[in-house]
Every structure is written in structure tokens, then in C-alpha cells.
CSV table of C-alpha atoms in Angstrom, one decimal:
chain,number,residue,atom,x,y,z
A,1268,UNK,CA,25.4,74.0,-54.0
A,1269,UNK,CA,27.8,74.2,-56.8
A,1270,UNK,CA,28.3,77.3,-59.0
A,1271,UNK,CA,26.7,76.7,-62.6
A,1272,UNK,CA,28.8,77.6,-65.7
A,1273,UNK,CA,27.6,77.6,-69.2
A,1274,UNK,CA,29.9,75.6,-71.8
A,1275,UNK,CA,31.0,79.0,-73.2
A,1276,UNK,CA,32.1,80.6,-69.9
A,1277,UNK,CA,33.7,77.3,-68.7
A,1278,UNK,CA,36.0,77.8,-72.0
A,1279,UNK,CA,37.1,81.4,-71.9
A,1280,UNK,CA,40.5,80.6,-70.6
A,1281,UNK,CA,41.9,79.0,-73.3
A,1282,UNK,CA,43.0,80.3,-77.0
A,1283,UNK,CA,39.7,81.5,-78.6
A,1284,UNK,CA,40.5,79.5,-81.8
A,1285,UNK,CA,40.8,76.4,-79.5
A,1286,UNK,CA,37.8,76.9,-77.5
A,1287,UNK,CA,35.3,78.8,-79.8
A,1288,UNK,CA,36.3,77.8,-83.3
A,1289,UNK,CA,37.6,79.9,-85.8
A,1290,UNK,CA,36.8,83.8,-86.1
A,1291,UNK,CA,33.4,84.6,-87.7
A,1292,UNK,CA,34.7,86.0,-90.9
A,1293,UNK,CA,36.3,82.4,-91.7
A,1294,UNK,CA,33.9,80.4,-89.7
A,1295,UNK,CA,31.3,79.9,-92.3
A,1296,UNK,CA,34.0,78.5,-94.8
A,1297,UNK,CA,36.3,76.6,-92.6
A,1298,UNK,CA,33.9,75.2,-89.8
A,1299,UNK,CA,30.5,75.4,-91.3
A,1300,UNK,CA,27.2,76.7,-90.4
A,1301,UNK,CA,26.5,76.7,-86.4
A,1302,UNK,CA,22.9,75.3,-87.0
A,1303,UNK,CA,23.7,71.7,-88.4
A,1304,UNK,CA,19.8,71.4,-88.7
A,1305,UNK,CA,19.2,73.7,-91.5
A,1306,UNK,CA,17.5,72.0,-94.5
A,1307,UNK,CA,20.3,73.1,-96.7
A,1308,UNK,CA,22.8,75.8,-97.2
A,1309,UNK,CA,21.8,79.0,-99.2
A,1310,UNK,CA,23.6,79.7,-102.6
A,1311,UNK,CA,26.7,81.8,-102.1
A,1312,UNK,CA,25.5,84.5,-104.6
A,1313,UNK,CA,27.5,87.4,-103.1
A,1314,UNK,CA,31.0,85.5,-103.1
A,1315,UNK,CA,30.4,84.0,-106.4
A,1316,UNK,CA,29.6,87.5,-107.7
A,1317,UNK,CA,32.5,88.8,-106.3
A,1318,UNK,CA,34.9,86.1,-107.8
A,1319,UNK,CA,33.3,86.4,-111.2
A,1320,UNK,CA,34.2,90.2,-111.2
A,1321,UNK,CA,37.6,89.6,-110.1
A,1322,UNK,CA,38.4,86.7,-112.6
A,1323,UNK,CA,36.9,89.1,-115.6
A,1324,UNK,CA,39.0,92.0,-114.5
A,1325,UNK,CA,42.3,89.8,-113.8
A,1326,UNK,CA,41.8,88.2,-117.5
A,1327,UNK,CA,41.8,91.5,-119.2
A,1328,UNK,CA,44.9,92.6,-117.3
A,1329,UNK,CA,46.6,89.4,-118.3
A,1330,UNK,CA,45.6,89.7,-121.8
A,1331,UNK,CA,47.5,93.1,-121.8
A,1332,UNK,CA,50.4,91.5,-120.4
A,1333,UNK,CA,50.7,88.5,-122.6
A,1334,UNK,CA,51.6,88.6,-126.1
A,1335,UNK,CA,51.0,86.0,-128.6
A,1336,UNK,CA,48.0,84.6,-126.9
A,1337,UNK,CA,44.4,84.6,-128.5
A,1338,UNK,CA,42.3,87.6,-127.5
A,1339,UNK,CA,39.4,87.8,-125.1
A,1340,UNK,CA,36.5,87.3,-127.1
A,1341,UNK,CA,32.6,86.6,-126.3
A,1342,UNK,CA,33.4,82.9,-126.1
A,1343,UNK,CA,36.2,83.6,-123.6
A,1344,UNK,CA,33.8,85.7,-121.8
A,1345,UNK,CA,31.4,82.8,-121.8
A,1346,UNK,CA,34.1,80.3,-120.4
A,1347,UNK,CA,35.0,82.8,-117.7
A,1348,UNK,CA,31.5,83.4,-116.5
A,1349,UNK,CA,30.4,79.6,-116.6
A,1350,UNK,CA,33.7,78.8,-114.5
A,1351,UNK,CA,32.3,81.0,-111.7
A,1352,UNK,CA,28.9,80.3,-112.1
A,1353,UNK,CA,29.0,76.7,-111.4
A,1354,UNK,CA,30.2,77.6,-108.3
A,1355,UNK,CA,27.0,78.6,-107.0
A,1356,UNK,CA,26.3,74.9,-106.5
A,1357,UNK,CA,29.5,74.2,-104.6
A,1358,UNK,CA,28.0,73.9,-101.4
A,1359,UNK,CA,25.3,71.5,-102.3
A,1360,UNK,CA,27.1,69.6,-105.4
A,1361,UNK,CA,30.9,70.1,-104.7
A,1362,UNK,CA,31.9,67.3,-106.9
A,1363,UNK,CA,29.9,68.8,-109.6
A,1364,UNK,CA,31.2,72.3,-109.2
A,1365,UNK,CA,35.0,71.3,-109.2
A,1366,UNK,CA,34.7,69.1,-112.3
A,1367,UNK,CA,32.7,71.7,-114.1
A,1368,UNK,CA,35.3,74.7,-113.2
A,1369,UNK,CA,38.2,72.2,-114.2
A,1370,UNK,CA,36.4,71.6,-117.3
A,1371,UNK,CA,35.9,75.4,-118.3
A,1372,UNK,CA,39.5,76.0,-117.6
A,1373,UNK,CA,40.8,73.2,-119.8
A,1374,UNK,CA,38.3,74.4,-122.7
A,1375,UNK,CA,39.9,78.2,-121.9
A,1376,UNK,CA,43.3,77.2,-122.2
A,1377,UNK,CA,42.8,75.0,-125.2
A,1378,UNK,CA,41.3,77.7,-127.0
A,1379,UNK,CA,44.7,79.7,-126.3
A,1380,UNK,CA,43.5,82.5,-124.3
A,1381,UNK,CA,45.8,84.1,-121.8
A,1382,UNK,CA,46.6,82.5,-118.6
A,1383,UNK,CA,45.0,84.5,-115.7
A,1384,UNK,CA,42.7,84.0,-112.7
A,1385,UNK,CA,40.6,81.5,-114.5
A,1386,UNK,CA,42.4,78.9,-112.1
A,1387,UNK,CA,40.8,80.4,-109.3
A,1388,UNK,CA,37.4,79.0,-109.8
A,1389,UNK,CA,39.0,75.8,-109.8
A,1390,UNK,CA,40.9,76.3,-106.5
A,1391,UNK,CA,37.6,77.4,-104.9
A,1392,UNK,CA,35.8,74.4,-106.1
A,1393,UNK,CA,38.9,72.0,-105.2
A,1394,UNK,CA,38.7,73.8,-101.7
A,1395,UNK,CA,34.9,73.2,-101.1
A,1396,UNK,CA,35.1,69.7,-102.2
A,1397,UNK,CA,37.9,68.7,-100.0
A,1398,UNK,CA,36.4,70.0,-96.9
A,1399,UNK,CA,33.0,68.4,-97.6
A,1400,UNK,CA,34.8,65.2,-97.5
A,1401,UNK,CA,35.1,64.5,-101.4
A,1402,UNK,CA,38.8,64.3,-101.5
A,1403,UNK,CA,39.1,61.9,-104.3
A,1404,UNK,CA,36.8,63.7,-106.7
A,1405,UNK,CA,38.9,66.9,-105.9
A,1406,UNK,CA,42.1,65.5,-106.6
A,1407,UNK,CA,40.6,63.7,-109.8
A,1408,UNK,CA,39.5,67.1,-111.1
A,1409,UNK,CA,43.0,68.8,-110.1
A,1410,UNK,CA,45.1,66.0,-111.9
A,1411,UNK,CA,42.0,66.4,-115.2
A,1412,UNK,CA,43.4,69.8,-115.4
A,1413,UNK,CA,47.0,69.3,-115.3
A,1414,UNK,CA,46.8,66.5,-117.6
A,1415,UNK,CA,44.8,68.5,-120.0
A,1416,UNK,CA,47.6,71.6,-119.6
A,1417,UNK,CA,50.3,69.1,-120.6
A,1418,UNK,CA,48.4,68.1,-123.9
A,1419,UNK,CA,47.7,71.4,-124.7
A,1420,UNK,CA,51.1,73.0,-123.9
A,1421,UNK,CA,53.2,70.1,-125.2
A,1422,UNK,CA,51.2,68.3,-128.0
A,1423,UNK,CA,48.1,69.7,-129.1
A,1424,UNK,CA,49.3,73.2,-129.6
A,1425,UNK,CA,50.3,72.7,-133.4
A,1426,UNK,CA,46.3,72.4,-134.0
A,1427,UNK,CA,45.0,75.1,-131.6
A,1428,UNK,CA,44.8,78.4,-131.6
A,1429,UNK,CA,46.9,81.1,-131.5
A,1430,UNK,CA,48.4,80.1,-134.8
A,1431,UNK,CA,52.3,79.9,-134.7
A,1432,UNK,CA,52.1,79.0,-130.8
A,1433,UNK,CA,55.5,76.8,-129.4
A,1434,UNK,CA,55.4,74.5,-126.6
A,1435,UNK,CA,55.5,75.5,-123.4
A,1436,UNK,CA,58.9,74.9,-121.4
A,1437,UNK,CA,58.7,72.0,-119.3
A,1438,UNK,CA,60.1,74.1,-116.3
A,1439,UNK,CA,56.5,75.6,-116.4
A,1440,UNK,CA,54.9,72.2,-115.3
A,1441,UNK,CA,57.0,72.2,-111.8
A,1442,UNK,CA,55.1,75.6,-111.0
A,1443,UNK,CA,51.7,74.3,-112.1
A,1444,UNK,CA,52.2,70.9,-110.2
A,1445,UNK,CA,53.5,72.9,-107.2
A,1446,UNK,CA,50.3,75.3,-107.6
A,1447,UNK,CA,47.9,72.2,-107.6
A,1448,UNK,CA,49.7,70.5,-104.4
A,1449,UNK,CA,49.4,73.7,-102.7
A,1450,UNK,CA,45.7,74.0,-103.4
A,1451,UNK,CA,45.3,70.2,-102.2
A,1452,UNK,CA,47.4,70.6,-99.1
A,1453,UNK,CA,45.6,73.8,-97.7
A,1454,UNK,CA,42.1,72.1,-98.4
A,1455,UNK,CA,43.2,69.3,-96.6
A,1456,UNK,CA,44.7,71.2,-93.8
A,1457,UNK,CA,41.6,73.1,-93.4
A,1458,UNK,CA,39.2,69.8,-93.7
A,1459,UNK,CA,41.4,68.2,-90.8
A,1460,UNK,CA,41.0,71.4,-88.4
A,1461,UNK,CA,37.3,71.6,-89.4
A,1462,UNK,CA,36.7,67.9,-88.1
A,1463,UNK,CA,38.7,68.9,-85.2
A,1464,UNK,CA,36.3,71.5,-84.6
A,1465,UNK,CA,33.4,69.5,-84.8
A,1466,UNK,CA,34.5,67.2,-82.4
A,1467,UNK,CA,35.3,69.8,-79.9
A,1468,UNK,CA,31.9,71.4,-80.5
A,1469,UNK,CA,30.2,68.0,-80.1
A,1470,UNK,CA,32.4,67.3,-76.8
A,1471,UNK,CA,31.3,70.5,-75.3
A,1472,UNK,CA,27.7,69.6,-76.4
A,1473,UNK,CA,28.1,66.2,-74.4
A,1474,UNK,CA,29.7,67.7,-71.4
A,1475,UNK,CA,27.3,70.3,-71.0
A,1476,UNK,CA,24.4,67.9,-71.3
A,1477,UNK,CA,26.3,65.9,-68.7
A,1478,UNK,CA,26.3,68.7,-66.3
A,1479,UNK,CA,22.5,69.5,-66.9
A,1480,UNK,CA,21.9,65.6,-66.3
A,1481,UNK,CA,24.1,65.4,-63.2
A,1482,UNK,CA,22.5,68.7,-61.7
A,1483,UNK,CA,18.8,67.5,-62.8
A,1484,UNK,CA,19.6,64.4,-60.7
A,1485,UNK,CA,21.3,66.5,-57.8
A,1486,UNK,CA,18.0,68.5,-57.6
A,1487,UNK,CA,16.0,65.5,-57.5
A,1488,UNK,CA,17.8,64.2,-54.7
A,1489,UNK,CA,17.7,67.3,-52.8
A,1490,UNK,CA,13.8,67.5,-53.4
A,1491,UNK,CA,13.3,63.6,-52.6
A,1492,UNK,CA,15.3,64.0,-49.1
A,1493,UNK,CA,13.4,67.3,-48.0
A,1494,UNK,CA,10.1,66.5,-49.0
A,1495,UNK,CA,10.2,62.8,-48.1
A,1496,UNK,CA,11.4,63.2,-44.4
A,1497,UNK,CA,9.3,66.3,-44.0
A,1498,UNK,CA,5.9,65.0,-45.4
A,1499,UNK,CA,6.6,61.9,-43.3
A,1500,UNK,CA,6.5,63.7,-40.2
A,1501,UNK,CA,3.7,65.8,-41.1
A,1502,UNK,CA,1.7,62.3,-42.3
A,1503,UNK,CA,2.2,60.9,-38.8
A,1504,UNK,CA,1.3,64.0,-36.9
A,1505,UNK,CA,-1.7,64.3,-39.0
A,1506,UNK,CA,-2.9,60.9,-37.9
A,1507,UNK,CA,-2.1,61.6,-34.6
A,1508,UNK,CA,-3.8,64.6,-34.3
A,1509,UNK,CA,-6.9,63.4,-35.9
A,1510,UNK,CA,-6.9,60.5,-33.4
A,1511,UNK,CA,-6.8,62.8,-30.6
A,1512,UNK,CA,-8.6,65.6,-31.8
A,1513,UNK,CA,-11.8,64.8,-29.6
A,1514,UNK,CA,-10.1,63.0,-26.7
A,1515,UNK,CA,-7.0,65.0,-25.9
A,1516,UNK,CA,-7.3,68.3,-27.9
A,1517,UNK,CA,-4.0,69.4,-26.2
A,1518,UNK,CA,-2.0,66.5,-27.7
A,1519,UNK,CA,-3.5,67.4,-30.9
A,1520,UNK,CA,-2.4,70.8,-30.8
A,1521,UNK,CA,1.1,69.7,-30.5
A,1522,UNK,CA,0.7,67.6,-33.4
A,1523,UNK,CA,-0.5,70.6,-35.4
A,1524,UNK,CA,2.5,72.6,-34.0
A,1525,UNK,CA,4.7,69.9,-35.1
A,1526,UNK,CA,3.4,70.1,-38.5
A,1527,UNK,CA,3.5,73.8,-39.1
A,1528,UNK,CA,7.2,73.4,-37.9
A,1529,UNK,CA,8.1,70.7,-40.2
A,1530,UNK,CA,6.1,72.2,-43.1
A,1531,UNK,CA,8.1,75.8,-42.6
A,1532,UNK,CA,11.3,73.9,-42.6
A,1533,UNK,CA,10.4,72.0,-45.8
A,1534,UNK,CA,9.3,75.2,-47.4
A,1535,UNK,CA,12.5,76.8,-46.7
A,1536,UNK,CA,14.7,73.9,-48.2
A,1537,UNK,CA,12.7,73.5,-51.3
A,1538,UNK,CA,12.9,77.6,-51.7
A,1539,UNK,CA,16.9,77.1,-51.3
A,1540,UNK,CA,16.8,74.2,-54.1
A,1541,UNK,CA,14.6,76.2,-56.3
A,1542,UNK,CA,16.6,79.5,-56.0
A,1543,UNK,CA,19.6,77.7,-57.9
A,1544,UNK,CA,17.0,77.4,-60.8
A,1545,UNK,CA,16.0,80.6,-60.8
A,1546,UNK,CA,19.5,82.3,-60.8
A,1547,UNK,CA,22.1,79.6,-61.9
A,1548,UNK,CA,25.4,80.7,-61.0
A,1549,UNK,CA,24.8,82.8,-58.0
A,1550,UNK,CA,26.0,81.5,-54.6
A,1551,UNK,CA,23.1,80.0,-52.2
A,1552,UNK,CA,22.1,82.6,-49.7
A,1553,UNK,CA,21.8,80.1,-47.0
A,1554,UNK,CA,24.3,77.3,-46.2
A,1555,UNK,CA,23.8,73.6,-47.1
A,1556,UNK,CA,22.7,71.4,-44.0
A,1557,UNK,CA,25.2,69.4,-42.5
A,1558,UNK,CA,25.8,67.2,-39.5
A,1559,UNK,CA,25.8,70.3,-37.2
A,1560,UNK,CA,22.1,70.1,-37.6
A,1561,UNK,CA,21.7,66.4,-36.9
A,1562,UNK,CA,20.0,67.5,-33.5
A,1563,UNK,CA,17.2,68.8,-35.6
A,1564,UNK,CA,16.8,65.7,-37.1
A,1565,UNK,CA,16.5,64.0,-33.7
A,1566,UNK,CA,13.9,66.4,-32.7
A,1567,UNK,CA,11.7,66.1,-36.0
A,1568,UNK,CA,11.8,62.1,-35.5
A,1569,UNK,CA,10.8,62.4,-32.0
A,1570,UNK,CA,7.9,64.7,-33.1
A,1571,UNK,CA,6.9,61.5,-35.3
A,1572,UNK,CA,6.9,59.4,-32.3
A,1573,UNK,CA,10.6,58.1,-33.1
A,1574,UNK,CA,13.4,58.2,-30.2
A,1575,UNK,CA,16.6,58.4,-31.9
A,1576,UNK,CA,19.8,57.7,-29.7
A,1577,UNK,CA,23.2,59.2,-31.2
A,1578,UNK,CA,26.9,58.5,-30.5
A,1579,UNK,CA,30.0,60.2,-31.9
A,1580,UNK,CA,33.3,58.2,-32.1
A,1581,UNK,CA,36.5,60.1,-33.1
A,1582,UNK,CA,37.5,63.2,-33.0
A,1583,UNK,CA,34.9,65.6,-34.8
A,1584,UNK,CA,36.3,67.8,-37.5
A,1585,UNK,CA,35.2,70.0,-40.1
A,1586,UNK,CA,34.1,67.8,-43.3
A,1587,UNK,CA,34.3,69.3,-47.1
A,1588,UNK,CA,30.8,70.6,-48.0
A,1589,UNK,CA,29.6,68.0,-50.2
A,1590,UNK,CA,30.7,65.4,-47.6
A,1591,UNK,CA,28.9,67.3,-44.9
A,1592,UNK,CA,25.5,67.8,-46.9
A,1593,UNK,CA,25.7,64.0,-48.0
A,1594,UNK,CA,26.2,62.7,-44.6
A,1595,UNK,CA,23.1,64.8,-43.2
A,1596,UNK,CA,21.0,63.5,-46.3
A,1597,UNK,CA,22.1,59.9,-45.8
A,1598,UNK,CA,21.0,60.3,-41.9
A,1599,UNK,CA,17.8,62.2,-42.9
A,1600,UNK,CA,16.8,59.4,-45.4
A,1601,UNK,CA,17.4,56.6,-43.1
A,1602,UNK,CA,15.5,58.0,-40.2
A,1603,UNK,CA,12.4,58.7,-42.7
A,1604,UNK,CA,12.4,55.3,-43.8
A,1605,UNK,CA,12.5,54.2,-40.5
A,1606,UNK,CA,9.4,56.2,-39.7
A,1607,UNK,CA,7.5,55.2,-42.9
A,1608,UNK,CA,8.5,51.6,-43.1
A,1609,UNK,CA,9.4,50.2,-39.5
A,1610,UNK,CA,7.2,49.6,-36.8
A,1611,UNK,CA,10.2,50.1,-34.4
A,1612,UNK,CA,9.9,53.4,-32.3
A,1613,UNK,CA,13.5,53.4,-31.4
A,1614,UNK,CA,16.6,54.1,-34.0
A,1615,UNK,CA,20.3,54.5,-33.3
A,1616,UNK,CA,22.5,57.0,-35.2
A,1617,UNK,CA,26.5,56.3,-35.0
A,1618,UNK,CA,28.8,58.7,-36.5
A,1619,UNK,CA,32.6,57.9,-36.4
A,1620,UNK,CA,35.4,60.0,-37.5
A,1621,UNK,CA,38.3,58.0,-38.8
A,1622,UNK,CA,41.5,59.5,-40.2
A,1623,UNK,CA,40.6,59.2,-44.1
A,1624,UNK,CA,36.8,58.4,-44.3
A,1625,UNK,CA,33.4,59.1,-42.3
A,1626,UNK,CA,31.3,56.1,-41.0
A,1627,UNK,CA,27.7,56.6,-40.7
A,1628,UNK,CA,25.5,53.6,-39.2
A,1629,UNK,CA,21.6,53.9,-38.7
A,1630,UNK,CA,20.0,51.1,-36.9
A,1631,UNK,CA,16.1,50.1,-36.1
A,1632,UNK,CA,15.0,47.1,-34.3
A,1633,UNK,CA,11.9,46.7,-36.6
A,1634,UNK,CA,10.0,44.7,-37.4
A,1635,UNK,CA,8.5,46.3,-40.9
A,1636,UNK,CA,5.1,48.1,-40.6
A,1637,UNK,CA,4.2,47.3,-44.3
A,1638,UNK,CA,5.9,46.9,-47.4
A,1639,UNK,CA,9.8,46.5,-47.7
A,1640,UNK,CA,11.8,47.3,-44.4
A,1641,UNK,CA,14.1,50.3,-45.1
A,1642,UNK,CA,12.2,51.5,-48.3
A,1643,UNK,CA,12.8,50.3,-52.0
A,1644,UNK,CA,12.3,53.3,-53.9
A,1645,UNK,CA,14.1,56.5,-54.7
A,1646,UNK,CA,15.6,57.1,-51.2
A,1647,UNK,CA,18.0,54.2,-51.3
A,1648,UNK,CA,18.9,55.1,-54.8
A,1649,UNK,CA,19.7,58.5,-53.8
A,1650,UNK,CA,21.8,57.7,-50.8
A,1651,UNK,CA,23.8,55.4,-53.1
A,1652,UNK,CA,24.1,57.9,-55.6
A,1653,UNK,CA,25.3,60.7,-53.1
A,1654,UNK,CA,27.7,58.2,-51.7
A,1655,UNK,CA,29.1,57.1,-54.9
A,1656,UNK,CA,29.5,60.5,-56.1
A,1657,UNK,CA,32.0,61.1,-53.3
A,1658,UNK,CA,34.0,57.7,-54.3
A,1659,UNK,CA,32.0,56.2,-50.7
A,1660,UNK,CA,29.8,53.1,-50.3
A,1661,UNK,CA,26.4,52.1,-48.9
A,1662,UNK,CA,25.4,49.2,-47.5
A,1663,UNK,CA,21.8,48.7,-46.4
A,1664,UNK,CA,19.6,45.7,-45.5
A,1665,UNK,CA,18.0,43.7,-42.9
A,1666,UNK,CA,20.1,42.3,-39.9
A,1667,UNK,CA,19.7,39.1,-38.0
A,1668,UNK,CA,17.4,39.4,-35.4
A,1669,UNK,CA,15.1,41.8,-36.9
A,1670,UNK,CA,15.6,45.3,-38.1
A,1671,UNK,CA,17.3,47.0,-40.7
A,1672,UNK,CA,20.8,48.9,-41.0
A,1673,UNK,CA,22.4,51.4,-43.2
A,1674,UNK,CA,25.9,51.8,-43.2
A,1675,UNK,CA,27.8,54.5,-45.2
A,1676,UNK,CA,31.5,55.3,-45.8
A,1677,UNK,CA,32.4,58.5,-47.0
A,1678,UNK,CA,36.2,59.6,-47.8
A,1679,UNK,CA,37.1,62.8,-46.1
A,1680,UNK,CA,39.2,63.6,-49.4
A,1681,UNK,CA,37.9,65.4,-52.1
A,1682,UNK,CA,36.5,63.4,-55.2
A,1683,UNK,CA,36.4,64.2,-58.9
A,1684,UNK,CA,32.6,63.5,-59.1
A,1685,UNK,CA,31.9,65.4,-55.9
A,1686,UNK,CA,28.9,67.2,-56.3
A,1687,UNK,CA,27.1,69.0,-53.1
């Protein structure tokens, strides 16, 4: 039985950013919350408060280093605080946040206050809007701020404070434009990378679900094959025991012994399957069954009143574990179907070793004992799933002259879908 691995453990071989997303200290900004089902993001009080303090302190330092600009007064402080406060809504309403921050910055510059960290709230709002998918709105807010700066710095400065101000040099606009392009470029880069991480998370989740589904189907097949075969033998022997309990107690005793043996073996195999559920990732304590246990199937079938003749062609060789288990289960299920659905008392099992494939054939002479010959439920489906997982084929159906035949061809080379 294959070793189980969690999606996280399976991905530890690659770079941490590629496998697990960004480091924790930037994950909330760049990758978003891990829990996508949360009703809504919390207000970013801490980061907004820290940004507000930085903007206020930085603006006072800028005031001392820039002569000729209007001094910071109460209105300037209101604008600085407002440009940061609107960022509390940036996670829920990113477009409003970036436009409000840009508008506050425009009014601040129009009032002639010193240049400084007033642009930081606009940067944060633009960044948040872009990674939230509001790209055009973010670009529009940046363009609005830049055009407003052009008007103030080159045309409206005559009527705006401070008095006696002159036009700004045009070379300054190159720096402002580069600053705006840099903000948008970084935000776009983060947005693309965030989408890539989201796709990777979705891919890992889908792969984990697929592995879980495959493991669930594998365990279902194992339980079906074990229980169907053993319970069929038990059912037949119980009928024999009840019929002969009074007339032939010794034969009834033999039937009960067969029931005990079959039930013990079934319990052992079921316990082995369940161990993989209790301790995933650990190796099984006992080897999976293979064709070396074919004589046990013959003996169990004999206990159910079915004589099995076996023939082997070709040179027997060691089989891959998945192929060996699948071959055993296919023969087991085919013989179980003979016991349950056929009136035949003889079956023939042929095992052929070829250079590239293992051939299995199970025949009985019929006729059906009731219902569909060969079975029509999960048994044949399970056999086909086992063969398909190895890249092999199953052909099952009635044969001319009566009876039923199951033919399986299993490649001897490993297959990508192989599941023990």
C-alpha cells in the first residue's frame, strides 16, 4: 500500500516561495488571507496608525527643510490625517481609498504645504487597489493626482499660496512621472504574483482532493474484494452446515471450520486496510497479497464447493507490487463471481507470463445460478479500475456454449496511474 503524503510535505523539495507562497510577514499584503471564506477583512488599524504617525512626523521634517512653502497649520494636519484615515477602508473599498487619498494630496499640494510623505497614502491606496483587481481605477487616481500637480505647479500657482511662489521646473515632472510609474509597476508585479500563488494553492488543493479520492476508491476496492470473497465462502458453507447439521454432523463441522478460517483471513485483511487509515504514511506491517497466494484462493474456493484448475505458461517472474496485488484481486473477484452467480462447480485459472504483460484468464462452464452471470455490480467495476490504473485491460462476458470468461492483460512495466 502506497505511502501517504500531505500536500505540504510533498512540496518541501522546492523553493519556499514557490511551494508555500510568500513569507508570513508579507503574506497578508501580497497573497491575501489564507481563509478565503471569511465574511470580510478586518480594518487595518495598526498599519494605518503607524502610517499616520510616519506621515505627520515626516511632514514636519519636510517643513523645516523646504523654505518658501506654507507652514503646516491645523488644516494641513487635517488633510494629512484624512489621507491616511481613508486607508482604513482600503481592503473593503480600495477604489474609494485610493481616490480619497489622491484628492487629499491634491488639496494639500494646492494649499502650498511642503512636499513630503503625503504621497505615501496614495502609494498604499494604489497598491491595494491594483492587487484587488481595480487596475484602471488605480491608474485613474494616480493620473488625477499627477494632472492636479501639473495644474498647481505650472498654471495655478499664481493664485494659490504661498504668495510669491514661482513655477516648478519641468524636469521635476519627470521624477513625479517616474514615481507614479514605479508605484503602478510594483503593484502590477505583486498582483500577477499573487494570482500565480492563488493558482498554485488551487492546484495543490485539487491534487490533494484527487489523491484523497483515489485513496478512497482504492480502499473501497480492497474492502469489496476481501469481504465479497470471504462472505461468499462463509455464506455457502453456512448453508451446507445448516443442511447437514442433523444428517451429517461431521460434514457440518467441516463447514464451520471453513467459516472460521475464511472469517479469520477476512478480518486480517480488513485490519491491514484499516491500518492505513489510522496511521497514514506508515508502511504496512504485512505484505500485500500477490499471485504467490493463488493456492489459498484455490483452497478457499474448494471450501465453497468449487474446484479450481490452475495452469501457468511462460517463465514466472517477480511482478511489480501493484501488478501483483491487482492480479491477485482480479482472480479473487472472478472466482467469487463464479461462486455467487454460476451453477458451475469447476473453474479454470490460466496465468501467462509474457515479455511485456501478464495475462490472466478465469473460465467457468455455467450456467448462471440466478441474476447476471459473472456479476454486474462493483466487482467488475473494481476489476476494470485496477487494470486501468496499471494501463491494462479487462474483458469479461459470456462465452459461446455457456459459461463466463474474464480475461485481463496487465503490463509488466510501471504505469503513471499505478496504485497498489
